[in-house]
PDB file of C-alpha atoms and ligand atoms in Angstrom:
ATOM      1  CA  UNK V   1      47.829 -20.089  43.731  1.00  0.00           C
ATOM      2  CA  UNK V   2      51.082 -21.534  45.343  1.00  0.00           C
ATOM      3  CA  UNK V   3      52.812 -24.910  45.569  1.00  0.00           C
ATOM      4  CA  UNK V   4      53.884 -26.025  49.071  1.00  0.00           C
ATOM      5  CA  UNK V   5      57.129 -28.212  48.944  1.00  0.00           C
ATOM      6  CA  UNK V   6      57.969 -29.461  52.612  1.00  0.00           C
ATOM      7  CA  UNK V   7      60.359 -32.083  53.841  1.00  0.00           C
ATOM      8  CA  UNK V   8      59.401 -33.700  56.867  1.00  0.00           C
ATOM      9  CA  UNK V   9      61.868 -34.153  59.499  1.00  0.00           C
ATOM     10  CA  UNK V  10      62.252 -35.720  63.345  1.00  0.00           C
ATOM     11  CA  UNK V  11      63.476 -33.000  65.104  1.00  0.00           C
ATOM     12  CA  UNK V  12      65.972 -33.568  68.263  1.00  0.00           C
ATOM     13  CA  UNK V  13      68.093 -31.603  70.159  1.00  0.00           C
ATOM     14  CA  UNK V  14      70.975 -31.239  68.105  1.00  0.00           C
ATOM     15  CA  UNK V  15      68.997 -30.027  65.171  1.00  0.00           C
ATOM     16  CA  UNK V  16      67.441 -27.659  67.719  1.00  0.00           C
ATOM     17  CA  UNK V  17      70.114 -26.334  68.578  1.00  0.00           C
ATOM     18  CA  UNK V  18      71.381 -25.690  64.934  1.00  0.00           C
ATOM     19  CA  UNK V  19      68.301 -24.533  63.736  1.00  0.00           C
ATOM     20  CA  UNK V  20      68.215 -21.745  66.924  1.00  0.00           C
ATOM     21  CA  UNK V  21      71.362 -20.810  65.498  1.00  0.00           C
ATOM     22  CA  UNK V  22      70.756 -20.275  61.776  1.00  0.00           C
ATOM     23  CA  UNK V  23      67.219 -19.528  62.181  1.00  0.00           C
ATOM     24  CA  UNK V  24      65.609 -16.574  63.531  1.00  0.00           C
ATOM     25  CA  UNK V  25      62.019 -17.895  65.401  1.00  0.00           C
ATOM     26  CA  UNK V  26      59.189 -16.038  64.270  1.00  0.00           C
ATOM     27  CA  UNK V  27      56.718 -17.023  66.759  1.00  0.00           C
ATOM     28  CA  UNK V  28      54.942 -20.180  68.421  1.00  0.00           C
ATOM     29  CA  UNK V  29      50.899 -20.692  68.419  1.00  0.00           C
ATOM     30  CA  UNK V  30      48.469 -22.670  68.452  1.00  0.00           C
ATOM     31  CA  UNK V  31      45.723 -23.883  66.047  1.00  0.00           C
ATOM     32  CA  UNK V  32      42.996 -26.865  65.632  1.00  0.00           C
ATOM     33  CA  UNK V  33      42.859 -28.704  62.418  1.00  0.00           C
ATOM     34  CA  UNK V  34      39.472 -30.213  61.716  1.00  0.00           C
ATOM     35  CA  UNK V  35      39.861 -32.955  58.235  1.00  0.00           C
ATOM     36  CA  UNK V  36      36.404 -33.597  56.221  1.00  0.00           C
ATOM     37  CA  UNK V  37      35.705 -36.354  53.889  1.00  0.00           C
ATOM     38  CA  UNK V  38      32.824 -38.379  52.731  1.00  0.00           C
ATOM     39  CA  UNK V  39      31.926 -41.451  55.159  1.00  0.00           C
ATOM     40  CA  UNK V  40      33.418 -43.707  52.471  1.00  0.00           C
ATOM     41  CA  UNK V  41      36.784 -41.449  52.165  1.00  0.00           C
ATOM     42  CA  UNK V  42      36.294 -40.434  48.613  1.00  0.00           C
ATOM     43  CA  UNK V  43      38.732 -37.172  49.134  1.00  0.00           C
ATOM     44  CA  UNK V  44      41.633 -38.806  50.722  1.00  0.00           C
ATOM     45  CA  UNK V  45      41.725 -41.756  48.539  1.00  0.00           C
ATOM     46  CA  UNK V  46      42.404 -39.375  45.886  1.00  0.00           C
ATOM     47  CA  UNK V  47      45.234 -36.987  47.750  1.00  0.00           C
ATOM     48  CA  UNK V  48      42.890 -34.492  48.324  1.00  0.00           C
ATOM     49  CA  UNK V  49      42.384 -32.886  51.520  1.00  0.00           C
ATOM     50  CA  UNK V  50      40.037 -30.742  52.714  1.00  0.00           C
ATOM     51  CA  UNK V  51      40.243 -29.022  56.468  1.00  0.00           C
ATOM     52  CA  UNK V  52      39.658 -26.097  58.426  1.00  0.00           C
ATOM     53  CA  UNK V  53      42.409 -24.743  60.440  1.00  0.00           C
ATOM     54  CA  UNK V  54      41.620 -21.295  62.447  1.00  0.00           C
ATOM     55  CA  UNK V  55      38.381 -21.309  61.157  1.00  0.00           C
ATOM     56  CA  UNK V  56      39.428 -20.676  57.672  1.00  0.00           C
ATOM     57  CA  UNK V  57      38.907 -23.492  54.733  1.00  0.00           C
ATOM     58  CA  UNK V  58      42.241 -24.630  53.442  1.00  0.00           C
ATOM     59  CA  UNK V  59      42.562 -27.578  50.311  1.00  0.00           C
ATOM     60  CA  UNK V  60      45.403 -29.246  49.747  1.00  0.00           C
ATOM     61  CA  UNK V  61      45.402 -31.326  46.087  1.00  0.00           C
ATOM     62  CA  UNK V  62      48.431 -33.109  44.508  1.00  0.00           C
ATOM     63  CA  UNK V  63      49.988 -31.318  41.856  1.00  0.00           C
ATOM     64  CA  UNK V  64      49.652 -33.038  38.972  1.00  0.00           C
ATOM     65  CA  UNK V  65      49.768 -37.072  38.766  1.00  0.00           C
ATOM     66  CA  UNK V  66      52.469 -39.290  39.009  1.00  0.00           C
ATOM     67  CA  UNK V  67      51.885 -40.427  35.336  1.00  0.00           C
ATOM     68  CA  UNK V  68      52.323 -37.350  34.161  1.00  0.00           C
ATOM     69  CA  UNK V  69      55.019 -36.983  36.225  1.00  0.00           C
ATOM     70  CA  UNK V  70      57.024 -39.547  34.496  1.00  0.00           C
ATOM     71  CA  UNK V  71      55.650 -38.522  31.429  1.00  0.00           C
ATOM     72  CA  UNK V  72      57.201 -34.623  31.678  1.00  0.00           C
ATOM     73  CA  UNK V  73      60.455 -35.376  34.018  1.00  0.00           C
ATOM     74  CA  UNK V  74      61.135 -38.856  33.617  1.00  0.00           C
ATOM     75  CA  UNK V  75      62.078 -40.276  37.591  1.00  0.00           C
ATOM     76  CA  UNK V  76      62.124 -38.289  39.973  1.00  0.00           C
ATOM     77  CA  UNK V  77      64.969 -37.006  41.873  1.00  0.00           C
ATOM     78  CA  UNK V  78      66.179 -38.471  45.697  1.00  0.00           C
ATOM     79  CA  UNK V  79      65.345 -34.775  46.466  1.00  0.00           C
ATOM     80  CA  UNK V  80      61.738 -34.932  45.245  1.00  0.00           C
ATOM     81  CA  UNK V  81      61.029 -38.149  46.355  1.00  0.00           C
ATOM     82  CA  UNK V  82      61.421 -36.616  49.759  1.00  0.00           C
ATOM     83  CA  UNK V  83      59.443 -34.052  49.595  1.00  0.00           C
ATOM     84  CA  UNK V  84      55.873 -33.430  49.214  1.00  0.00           C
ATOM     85  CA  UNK V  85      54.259 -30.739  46.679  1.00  0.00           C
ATOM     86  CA  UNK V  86      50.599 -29.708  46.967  1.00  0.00           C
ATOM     87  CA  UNK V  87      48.421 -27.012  45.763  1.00  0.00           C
ATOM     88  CA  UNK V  88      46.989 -25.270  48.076  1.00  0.00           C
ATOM     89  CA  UNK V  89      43.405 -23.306  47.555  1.00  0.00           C
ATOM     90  CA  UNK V  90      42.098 -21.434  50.354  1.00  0.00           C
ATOM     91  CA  UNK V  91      39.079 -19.371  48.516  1.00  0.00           C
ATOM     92  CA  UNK V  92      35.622 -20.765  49.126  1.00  0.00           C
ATOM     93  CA  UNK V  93      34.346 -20.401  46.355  1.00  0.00           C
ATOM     94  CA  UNK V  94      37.322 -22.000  44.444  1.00  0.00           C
ATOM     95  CA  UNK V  95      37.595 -25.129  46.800  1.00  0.00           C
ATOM     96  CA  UNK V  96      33.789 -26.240  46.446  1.00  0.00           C
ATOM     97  CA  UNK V  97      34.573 -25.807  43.060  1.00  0.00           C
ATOM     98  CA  UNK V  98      37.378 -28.415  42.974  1.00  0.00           C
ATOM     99  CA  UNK V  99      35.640 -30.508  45.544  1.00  0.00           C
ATOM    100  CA  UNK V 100      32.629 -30.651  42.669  1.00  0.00           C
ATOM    101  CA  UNK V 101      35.335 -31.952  40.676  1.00  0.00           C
ATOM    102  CA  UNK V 102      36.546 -34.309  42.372  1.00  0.00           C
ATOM    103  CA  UNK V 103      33.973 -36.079  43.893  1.00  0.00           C
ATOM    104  CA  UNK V 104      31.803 -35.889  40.541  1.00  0.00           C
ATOM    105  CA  UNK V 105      32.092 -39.883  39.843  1.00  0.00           C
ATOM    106  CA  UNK V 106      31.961 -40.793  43.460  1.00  0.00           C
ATOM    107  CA  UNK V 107      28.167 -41.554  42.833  1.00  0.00           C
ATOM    108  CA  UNK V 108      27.025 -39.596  45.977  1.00  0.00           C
ATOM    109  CA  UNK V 109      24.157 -37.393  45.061  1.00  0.00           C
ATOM    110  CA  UNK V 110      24.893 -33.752  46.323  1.00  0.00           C
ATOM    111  CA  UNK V 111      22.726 -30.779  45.751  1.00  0.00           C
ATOM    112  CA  UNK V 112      25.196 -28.018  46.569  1.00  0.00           C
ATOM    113  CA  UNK V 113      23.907 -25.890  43.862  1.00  0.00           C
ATOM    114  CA  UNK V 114      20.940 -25.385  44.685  1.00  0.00           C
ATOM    115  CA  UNK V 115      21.431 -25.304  48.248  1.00  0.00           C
ATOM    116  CA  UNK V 116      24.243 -22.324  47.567  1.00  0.00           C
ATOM    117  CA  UNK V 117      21.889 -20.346  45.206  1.00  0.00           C
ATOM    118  CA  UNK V 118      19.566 -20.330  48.129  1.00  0.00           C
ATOM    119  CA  UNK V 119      21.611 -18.962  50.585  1.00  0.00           C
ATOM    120  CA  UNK V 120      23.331 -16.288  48.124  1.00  0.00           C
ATOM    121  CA  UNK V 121      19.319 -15.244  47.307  1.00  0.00           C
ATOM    122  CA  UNK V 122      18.984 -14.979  50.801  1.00  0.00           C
ATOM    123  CA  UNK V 123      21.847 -13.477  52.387  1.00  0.00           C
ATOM    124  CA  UNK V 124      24.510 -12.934  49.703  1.00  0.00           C
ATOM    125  CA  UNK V 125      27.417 -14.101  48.916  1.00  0.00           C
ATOM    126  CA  UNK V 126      29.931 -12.883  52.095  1.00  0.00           C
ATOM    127  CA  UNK V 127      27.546 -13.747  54.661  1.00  0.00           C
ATOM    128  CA  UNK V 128      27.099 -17.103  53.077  1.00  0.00           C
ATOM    129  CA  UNK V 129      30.466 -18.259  53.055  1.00  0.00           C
ATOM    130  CA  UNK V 130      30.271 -17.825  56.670  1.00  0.00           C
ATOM    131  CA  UNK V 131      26.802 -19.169  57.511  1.00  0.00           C
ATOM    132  CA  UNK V 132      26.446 -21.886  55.068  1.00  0.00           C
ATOM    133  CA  UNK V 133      28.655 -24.441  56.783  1.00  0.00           C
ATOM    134  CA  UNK V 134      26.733 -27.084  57.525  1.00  0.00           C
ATOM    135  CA  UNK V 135      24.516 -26.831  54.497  1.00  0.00           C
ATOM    136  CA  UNK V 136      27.167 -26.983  51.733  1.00  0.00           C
ATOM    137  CA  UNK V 137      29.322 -29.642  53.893  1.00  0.00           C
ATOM    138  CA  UNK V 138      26.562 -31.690  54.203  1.00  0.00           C
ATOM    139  CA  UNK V 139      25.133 -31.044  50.622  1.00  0.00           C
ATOM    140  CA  UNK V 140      28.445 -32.686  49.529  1.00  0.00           C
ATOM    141  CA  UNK V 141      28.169 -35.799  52.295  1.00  0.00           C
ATOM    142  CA  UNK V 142      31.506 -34.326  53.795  1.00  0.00           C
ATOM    143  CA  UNK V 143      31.780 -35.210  57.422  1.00  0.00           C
ATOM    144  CA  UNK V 144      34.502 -34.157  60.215  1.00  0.00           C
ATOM    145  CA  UNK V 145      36.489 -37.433  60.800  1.00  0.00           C
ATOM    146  CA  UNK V 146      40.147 -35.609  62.397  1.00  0.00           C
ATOM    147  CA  UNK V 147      40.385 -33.027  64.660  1.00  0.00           C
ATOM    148  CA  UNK V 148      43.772 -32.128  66.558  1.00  0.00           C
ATOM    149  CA  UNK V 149      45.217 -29.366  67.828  1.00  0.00           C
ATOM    150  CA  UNK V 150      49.016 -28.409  67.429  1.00  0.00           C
ATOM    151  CA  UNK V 151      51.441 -26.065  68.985  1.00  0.00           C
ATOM    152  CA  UNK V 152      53.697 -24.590  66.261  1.00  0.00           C
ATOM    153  CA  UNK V 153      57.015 -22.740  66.416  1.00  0.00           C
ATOM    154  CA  UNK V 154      58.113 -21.108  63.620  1.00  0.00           C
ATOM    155  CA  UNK V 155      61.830 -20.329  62.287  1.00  0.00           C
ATOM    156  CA  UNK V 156      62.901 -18.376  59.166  1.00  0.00           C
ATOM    157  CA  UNK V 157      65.991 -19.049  57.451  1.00  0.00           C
ATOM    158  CA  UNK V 158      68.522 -17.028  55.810  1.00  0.00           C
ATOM    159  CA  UNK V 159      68.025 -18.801  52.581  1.00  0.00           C
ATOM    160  CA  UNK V 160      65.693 -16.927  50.566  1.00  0.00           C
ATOM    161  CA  UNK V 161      61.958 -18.108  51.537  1.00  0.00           C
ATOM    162  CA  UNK V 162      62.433 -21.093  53.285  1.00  0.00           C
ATOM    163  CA  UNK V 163      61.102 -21.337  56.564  1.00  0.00           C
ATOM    164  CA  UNK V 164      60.859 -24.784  59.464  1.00  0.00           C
ATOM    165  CA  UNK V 165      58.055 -25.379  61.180  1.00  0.00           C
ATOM    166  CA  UNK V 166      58.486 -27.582  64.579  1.00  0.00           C
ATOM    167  CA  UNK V 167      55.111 -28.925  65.478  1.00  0.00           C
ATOM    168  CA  UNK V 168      53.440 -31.066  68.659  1.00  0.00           C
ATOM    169  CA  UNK V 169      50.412 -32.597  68.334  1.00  0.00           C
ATOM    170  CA  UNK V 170      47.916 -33.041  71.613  1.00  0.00           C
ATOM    171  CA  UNK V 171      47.952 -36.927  70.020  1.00  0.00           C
ATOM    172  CA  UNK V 172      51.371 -36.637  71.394  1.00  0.00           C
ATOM    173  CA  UNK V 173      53.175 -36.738  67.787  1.00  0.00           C
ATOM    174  CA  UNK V 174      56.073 -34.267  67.076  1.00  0.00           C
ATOM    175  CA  UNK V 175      57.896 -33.142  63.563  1.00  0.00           C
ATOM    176  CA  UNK V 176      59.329 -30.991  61.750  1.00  0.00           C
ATOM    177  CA  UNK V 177      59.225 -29.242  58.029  1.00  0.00           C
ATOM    178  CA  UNK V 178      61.442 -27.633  56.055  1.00  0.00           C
ATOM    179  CA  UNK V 179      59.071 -25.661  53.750  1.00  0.00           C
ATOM    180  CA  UNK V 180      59.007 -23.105  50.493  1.00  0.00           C
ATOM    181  CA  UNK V 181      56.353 -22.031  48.306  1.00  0.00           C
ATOM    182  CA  UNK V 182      56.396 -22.088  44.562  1.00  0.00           C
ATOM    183  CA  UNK V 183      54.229 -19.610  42.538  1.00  0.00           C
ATOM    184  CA  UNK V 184      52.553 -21.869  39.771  1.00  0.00           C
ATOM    185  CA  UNK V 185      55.097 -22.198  37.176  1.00  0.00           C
ATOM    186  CA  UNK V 186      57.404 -20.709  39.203  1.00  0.00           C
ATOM    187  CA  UNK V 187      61.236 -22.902  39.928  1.00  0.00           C
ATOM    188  CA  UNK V 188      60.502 -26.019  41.585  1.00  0.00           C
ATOM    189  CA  UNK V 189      64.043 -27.690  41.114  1.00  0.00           C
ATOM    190  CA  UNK V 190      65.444 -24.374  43.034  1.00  0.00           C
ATOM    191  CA  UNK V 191      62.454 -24.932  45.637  1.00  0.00           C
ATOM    192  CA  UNK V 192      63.957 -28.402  45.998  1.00  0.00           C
ATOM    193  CA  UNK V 193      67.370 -27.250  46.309  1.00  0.00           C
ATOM    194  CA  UNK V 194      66.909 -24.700  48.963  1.00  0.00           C
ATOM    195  CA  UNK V 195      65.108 -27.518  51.068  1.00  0.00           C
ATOM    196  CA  UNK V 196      68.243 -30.295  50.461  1.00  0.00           C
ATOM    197  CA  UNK V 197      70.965 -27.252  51.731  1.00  0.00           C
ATOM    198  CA  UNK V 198      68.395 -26.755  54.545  1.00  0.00           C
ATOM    199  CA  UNK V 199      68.084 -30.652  55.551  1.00  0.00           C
ATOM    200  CA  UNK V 200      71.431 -31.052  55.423  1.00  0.00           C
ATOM    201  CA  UNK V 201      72.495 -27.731  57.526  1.00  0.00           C
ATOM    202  CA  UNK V 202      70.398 -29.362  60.294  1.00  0.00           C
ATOM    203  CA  UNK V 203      71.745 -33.104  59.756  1.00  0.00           C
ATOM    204  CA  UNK V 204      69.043 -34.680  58.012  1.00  0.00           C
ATOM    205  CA  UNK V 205      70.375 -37.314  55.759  1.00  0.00           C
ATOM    206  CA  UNK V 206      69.022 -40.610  54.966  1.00  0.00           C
ATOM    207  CA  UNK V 207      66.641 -41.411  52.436  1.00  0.00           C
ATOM    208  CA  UNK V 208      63.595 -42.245  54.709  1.00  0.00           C
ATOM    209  CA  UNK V 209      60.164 -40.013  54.184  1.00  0.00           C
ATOM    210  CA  UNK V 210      58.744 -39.048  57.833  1.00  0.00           C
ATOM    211  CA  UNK V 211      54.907 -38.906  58.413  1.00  0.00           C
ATOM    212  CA  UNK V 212      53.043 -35.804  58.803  1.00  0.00           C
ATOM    213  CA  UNK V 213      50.582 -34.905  61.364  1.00  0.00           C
ATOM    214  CA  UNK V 214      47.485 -36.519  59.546  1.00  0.00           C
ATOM    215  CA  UNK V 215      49.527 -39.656  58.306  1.00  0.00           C
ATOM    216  CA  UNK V 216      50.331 -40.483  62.410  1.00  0.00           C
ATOM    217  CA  UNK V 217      46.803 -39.836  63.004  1.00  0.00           C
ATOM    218  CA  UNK V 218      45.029 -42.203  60.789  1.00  0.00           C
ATOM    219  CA  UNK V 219      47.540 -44.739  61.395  1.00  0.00           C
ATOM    220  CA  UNK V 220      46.283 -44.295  65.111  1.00  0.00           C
ATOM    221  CA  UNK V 221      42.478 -43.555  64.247  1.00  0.00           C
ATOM    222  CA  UNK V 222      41.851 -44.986  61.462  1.00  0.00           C
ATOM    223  CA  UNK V 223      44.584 -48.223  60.673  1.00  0.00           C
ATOM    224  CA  UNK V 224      42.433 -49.950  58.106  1.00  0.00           C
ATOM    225  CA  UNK V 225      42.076 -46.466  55.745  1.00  0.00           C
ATOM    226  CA  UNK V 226      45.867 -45.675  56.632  1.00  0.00           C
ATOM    227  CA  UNK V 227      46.748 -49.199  55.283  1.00  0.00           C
ATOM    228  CA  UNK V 228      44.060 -48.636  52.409  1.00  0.00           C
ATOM    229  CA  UNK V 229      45.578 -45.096  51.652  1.00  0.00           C
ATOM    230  CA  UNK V 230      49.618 -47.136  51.930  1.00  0.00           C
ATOM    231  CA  UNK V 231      48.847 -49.817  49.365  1.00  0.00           C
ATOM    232  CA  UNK V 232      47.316 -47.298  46.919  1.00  0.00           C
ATOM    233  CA  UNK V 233      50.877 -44.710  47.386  1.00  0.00           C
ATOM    234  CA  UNK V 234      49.197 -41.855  48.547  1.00  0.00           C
ATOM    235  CA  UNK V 235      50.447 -42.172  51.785  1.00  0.00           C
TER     236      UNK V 235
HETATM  237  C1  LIG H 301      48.947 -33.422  52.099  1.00  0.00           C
HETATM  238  C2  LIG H 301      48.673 -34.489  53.089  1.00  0.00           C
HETATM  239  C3  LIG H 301      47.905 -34.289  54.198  1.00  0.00           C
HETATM  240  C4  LIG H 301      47.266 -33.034  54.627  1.00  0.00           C
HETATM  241  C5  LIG H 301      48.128 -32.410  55.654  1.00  0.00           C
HETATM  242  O1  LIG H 301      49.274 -31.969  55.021  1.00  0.00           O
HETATM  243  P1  LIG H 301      50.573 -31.640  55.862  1.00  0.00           P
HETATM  244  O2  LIG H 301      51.569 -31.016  54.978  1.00  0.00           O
HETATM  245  O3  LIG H 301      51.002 -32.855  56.580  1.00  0.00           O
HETATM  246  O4  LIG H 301      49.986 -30.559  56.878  1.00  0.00           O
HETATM  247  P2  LIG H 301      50.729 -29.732  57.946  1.00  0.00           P
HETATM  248  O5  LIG H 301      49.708 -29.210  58.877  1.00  0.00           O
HETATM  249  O6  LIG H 301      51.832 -30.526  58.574  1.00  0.00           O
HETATM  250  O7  LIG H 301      51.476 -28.609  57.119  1.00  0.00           O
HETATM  251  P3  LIG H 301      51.074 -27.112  56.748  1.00  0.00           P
HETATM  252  O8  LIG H 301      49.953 -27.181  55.775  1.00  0.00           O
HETATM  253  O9  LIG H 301      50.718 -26.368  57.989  1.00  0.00           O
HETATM  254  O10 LIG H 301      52.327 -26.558  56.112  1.00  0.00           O
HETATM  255  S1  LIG H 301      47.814 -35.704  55.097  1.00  0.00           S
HETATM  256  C6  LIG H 301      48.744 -36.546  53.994  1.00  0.00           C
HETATM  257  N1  LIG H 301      49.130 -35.774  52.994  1.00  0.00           N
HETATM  258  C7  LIG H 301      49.996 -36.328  51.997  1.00  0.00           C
HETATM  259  C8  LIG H 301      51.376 -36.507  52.570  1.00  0.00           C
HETATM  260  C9  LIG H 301      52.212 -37.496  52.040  1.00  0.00           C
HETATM  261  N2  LIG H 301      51.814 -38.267  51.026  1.00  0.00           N
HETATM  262  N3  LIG H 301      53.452 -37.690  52.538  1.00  0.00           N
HETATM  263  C10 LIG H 301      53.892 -36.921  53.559  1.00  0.00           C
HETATM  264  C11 LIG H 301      55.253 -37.142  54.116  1.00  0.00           C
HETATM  265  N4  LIG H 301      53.130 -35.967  54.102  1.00  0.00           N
HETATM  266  C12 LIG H 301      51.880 -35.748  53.604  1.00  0.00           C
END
């Protein structure tokens, strides 16, 4: 499983044009995210996030907490303050597993055991990841409450493994993101490094953290969860 670091950045036409020139583009498409949650927002209100993007499941979960954050590093660095890290799980299996997890105290009464063992009895365990859906979604209360589409472009670097992703939103939000991924256990402080060279190749100083896609969105959507998600830090 791999770590995602990103910085977000606003992209404009001067860092265009410098990241045309020390980036090679690797492509531009276009894919829908649909977010899921519980009607009272159980997963976001605990960093976790939970979407399908090209049809495929995709989990994104905070690393480990800020406490023990502090506890193993002491404060964090400018660096790391201004980027994000999340682990992200993309098998089935292994995400409803986490999801069990973490809504386990949430005191919403989900029978996704039984309802998998049903469908694996019935029509094994491939075919259910792919028919089951709507029965283990809703056997966890999990309701679609985002859904955008985005038109990416993608650039890779000459420094080892980073790459920048330049997204637009049909909300009408665009940004940018340095990115690298970090086995588990693999060098995060190098990770970090890469991305500062990076931000600062293109001109992005300053100290100020730039929303993502979903942050814009609820702000837009959803103001009193954005504002709920703000006051607790994980936005
Ligand atoms: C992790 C997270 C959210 C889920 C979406 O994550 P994000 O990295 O914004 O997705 P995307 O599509 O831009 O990147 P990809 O996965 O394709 O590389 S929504 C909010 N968060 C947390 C979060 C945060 N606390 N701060 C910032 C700046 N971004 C995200």
């Amino acid at each position: 499983m791999s770590i995602e670091v990103e910085r977000k950045f606003v992209c404009n036409a001067n860092r265009l044009k410098i990241l045309e020139e020390i980036g090679a583009c690797a492509g531009q498409f276009q894919f829908q995210d649909r977010y899921f949650d519980t009607p009272q927002f159980d997963l976001t209100l605990k960093d976790v996030w939970l979407r399908q993007r090209k049809g495929c499941w995709e989990l994104k979960c905070p690393t480990i907490t800020d406490k023990e954050a502090e506890e193993t590093q002491g404060e964090p660095s400018k660096a790391a303050m201004l980027c994000t890290r999340y682990k992200e799980i993309t098998d089935l299996t292994d995400i409803r597993l986490k999801l069990k997890e973490v809504l386990k105290d949430t005191g919403d009464k989900f029978s996704m055991t039984e309802c998998c063992q049903t469908l694996t009895d019935h029509h094994g365990l491939a075919e259910m990841n792919c028919v089951s859906e709507e029965c283990w979604t809703s056997a966890m209360n999990l309701v679609c409450f985002a859904e955008f589409t985005t038109v990416r472009r993608t650039f890779t670097l000459e420094e080892d493994g980073v790459h920048v992703d330049l997204d637009e939103t049909d909300f009408g939000y665009a940004v940018g993101e340095i990115e690298v991924l970090v086995s588990e256990g693999g060098d995060m402080q190098a990770a970090l490094d890469k991305i500062e060279r990076t931000a600062k190749k293109l001109g992005v100083t300053g100290d100020q953290v730039v929303g993502g896609k979903m942050s814009v969105y609820l702000q837009r959507n959803y103001p009193a969860h954005y504002a709920r998600l703000l006051s607790q830090h994980i936005l």
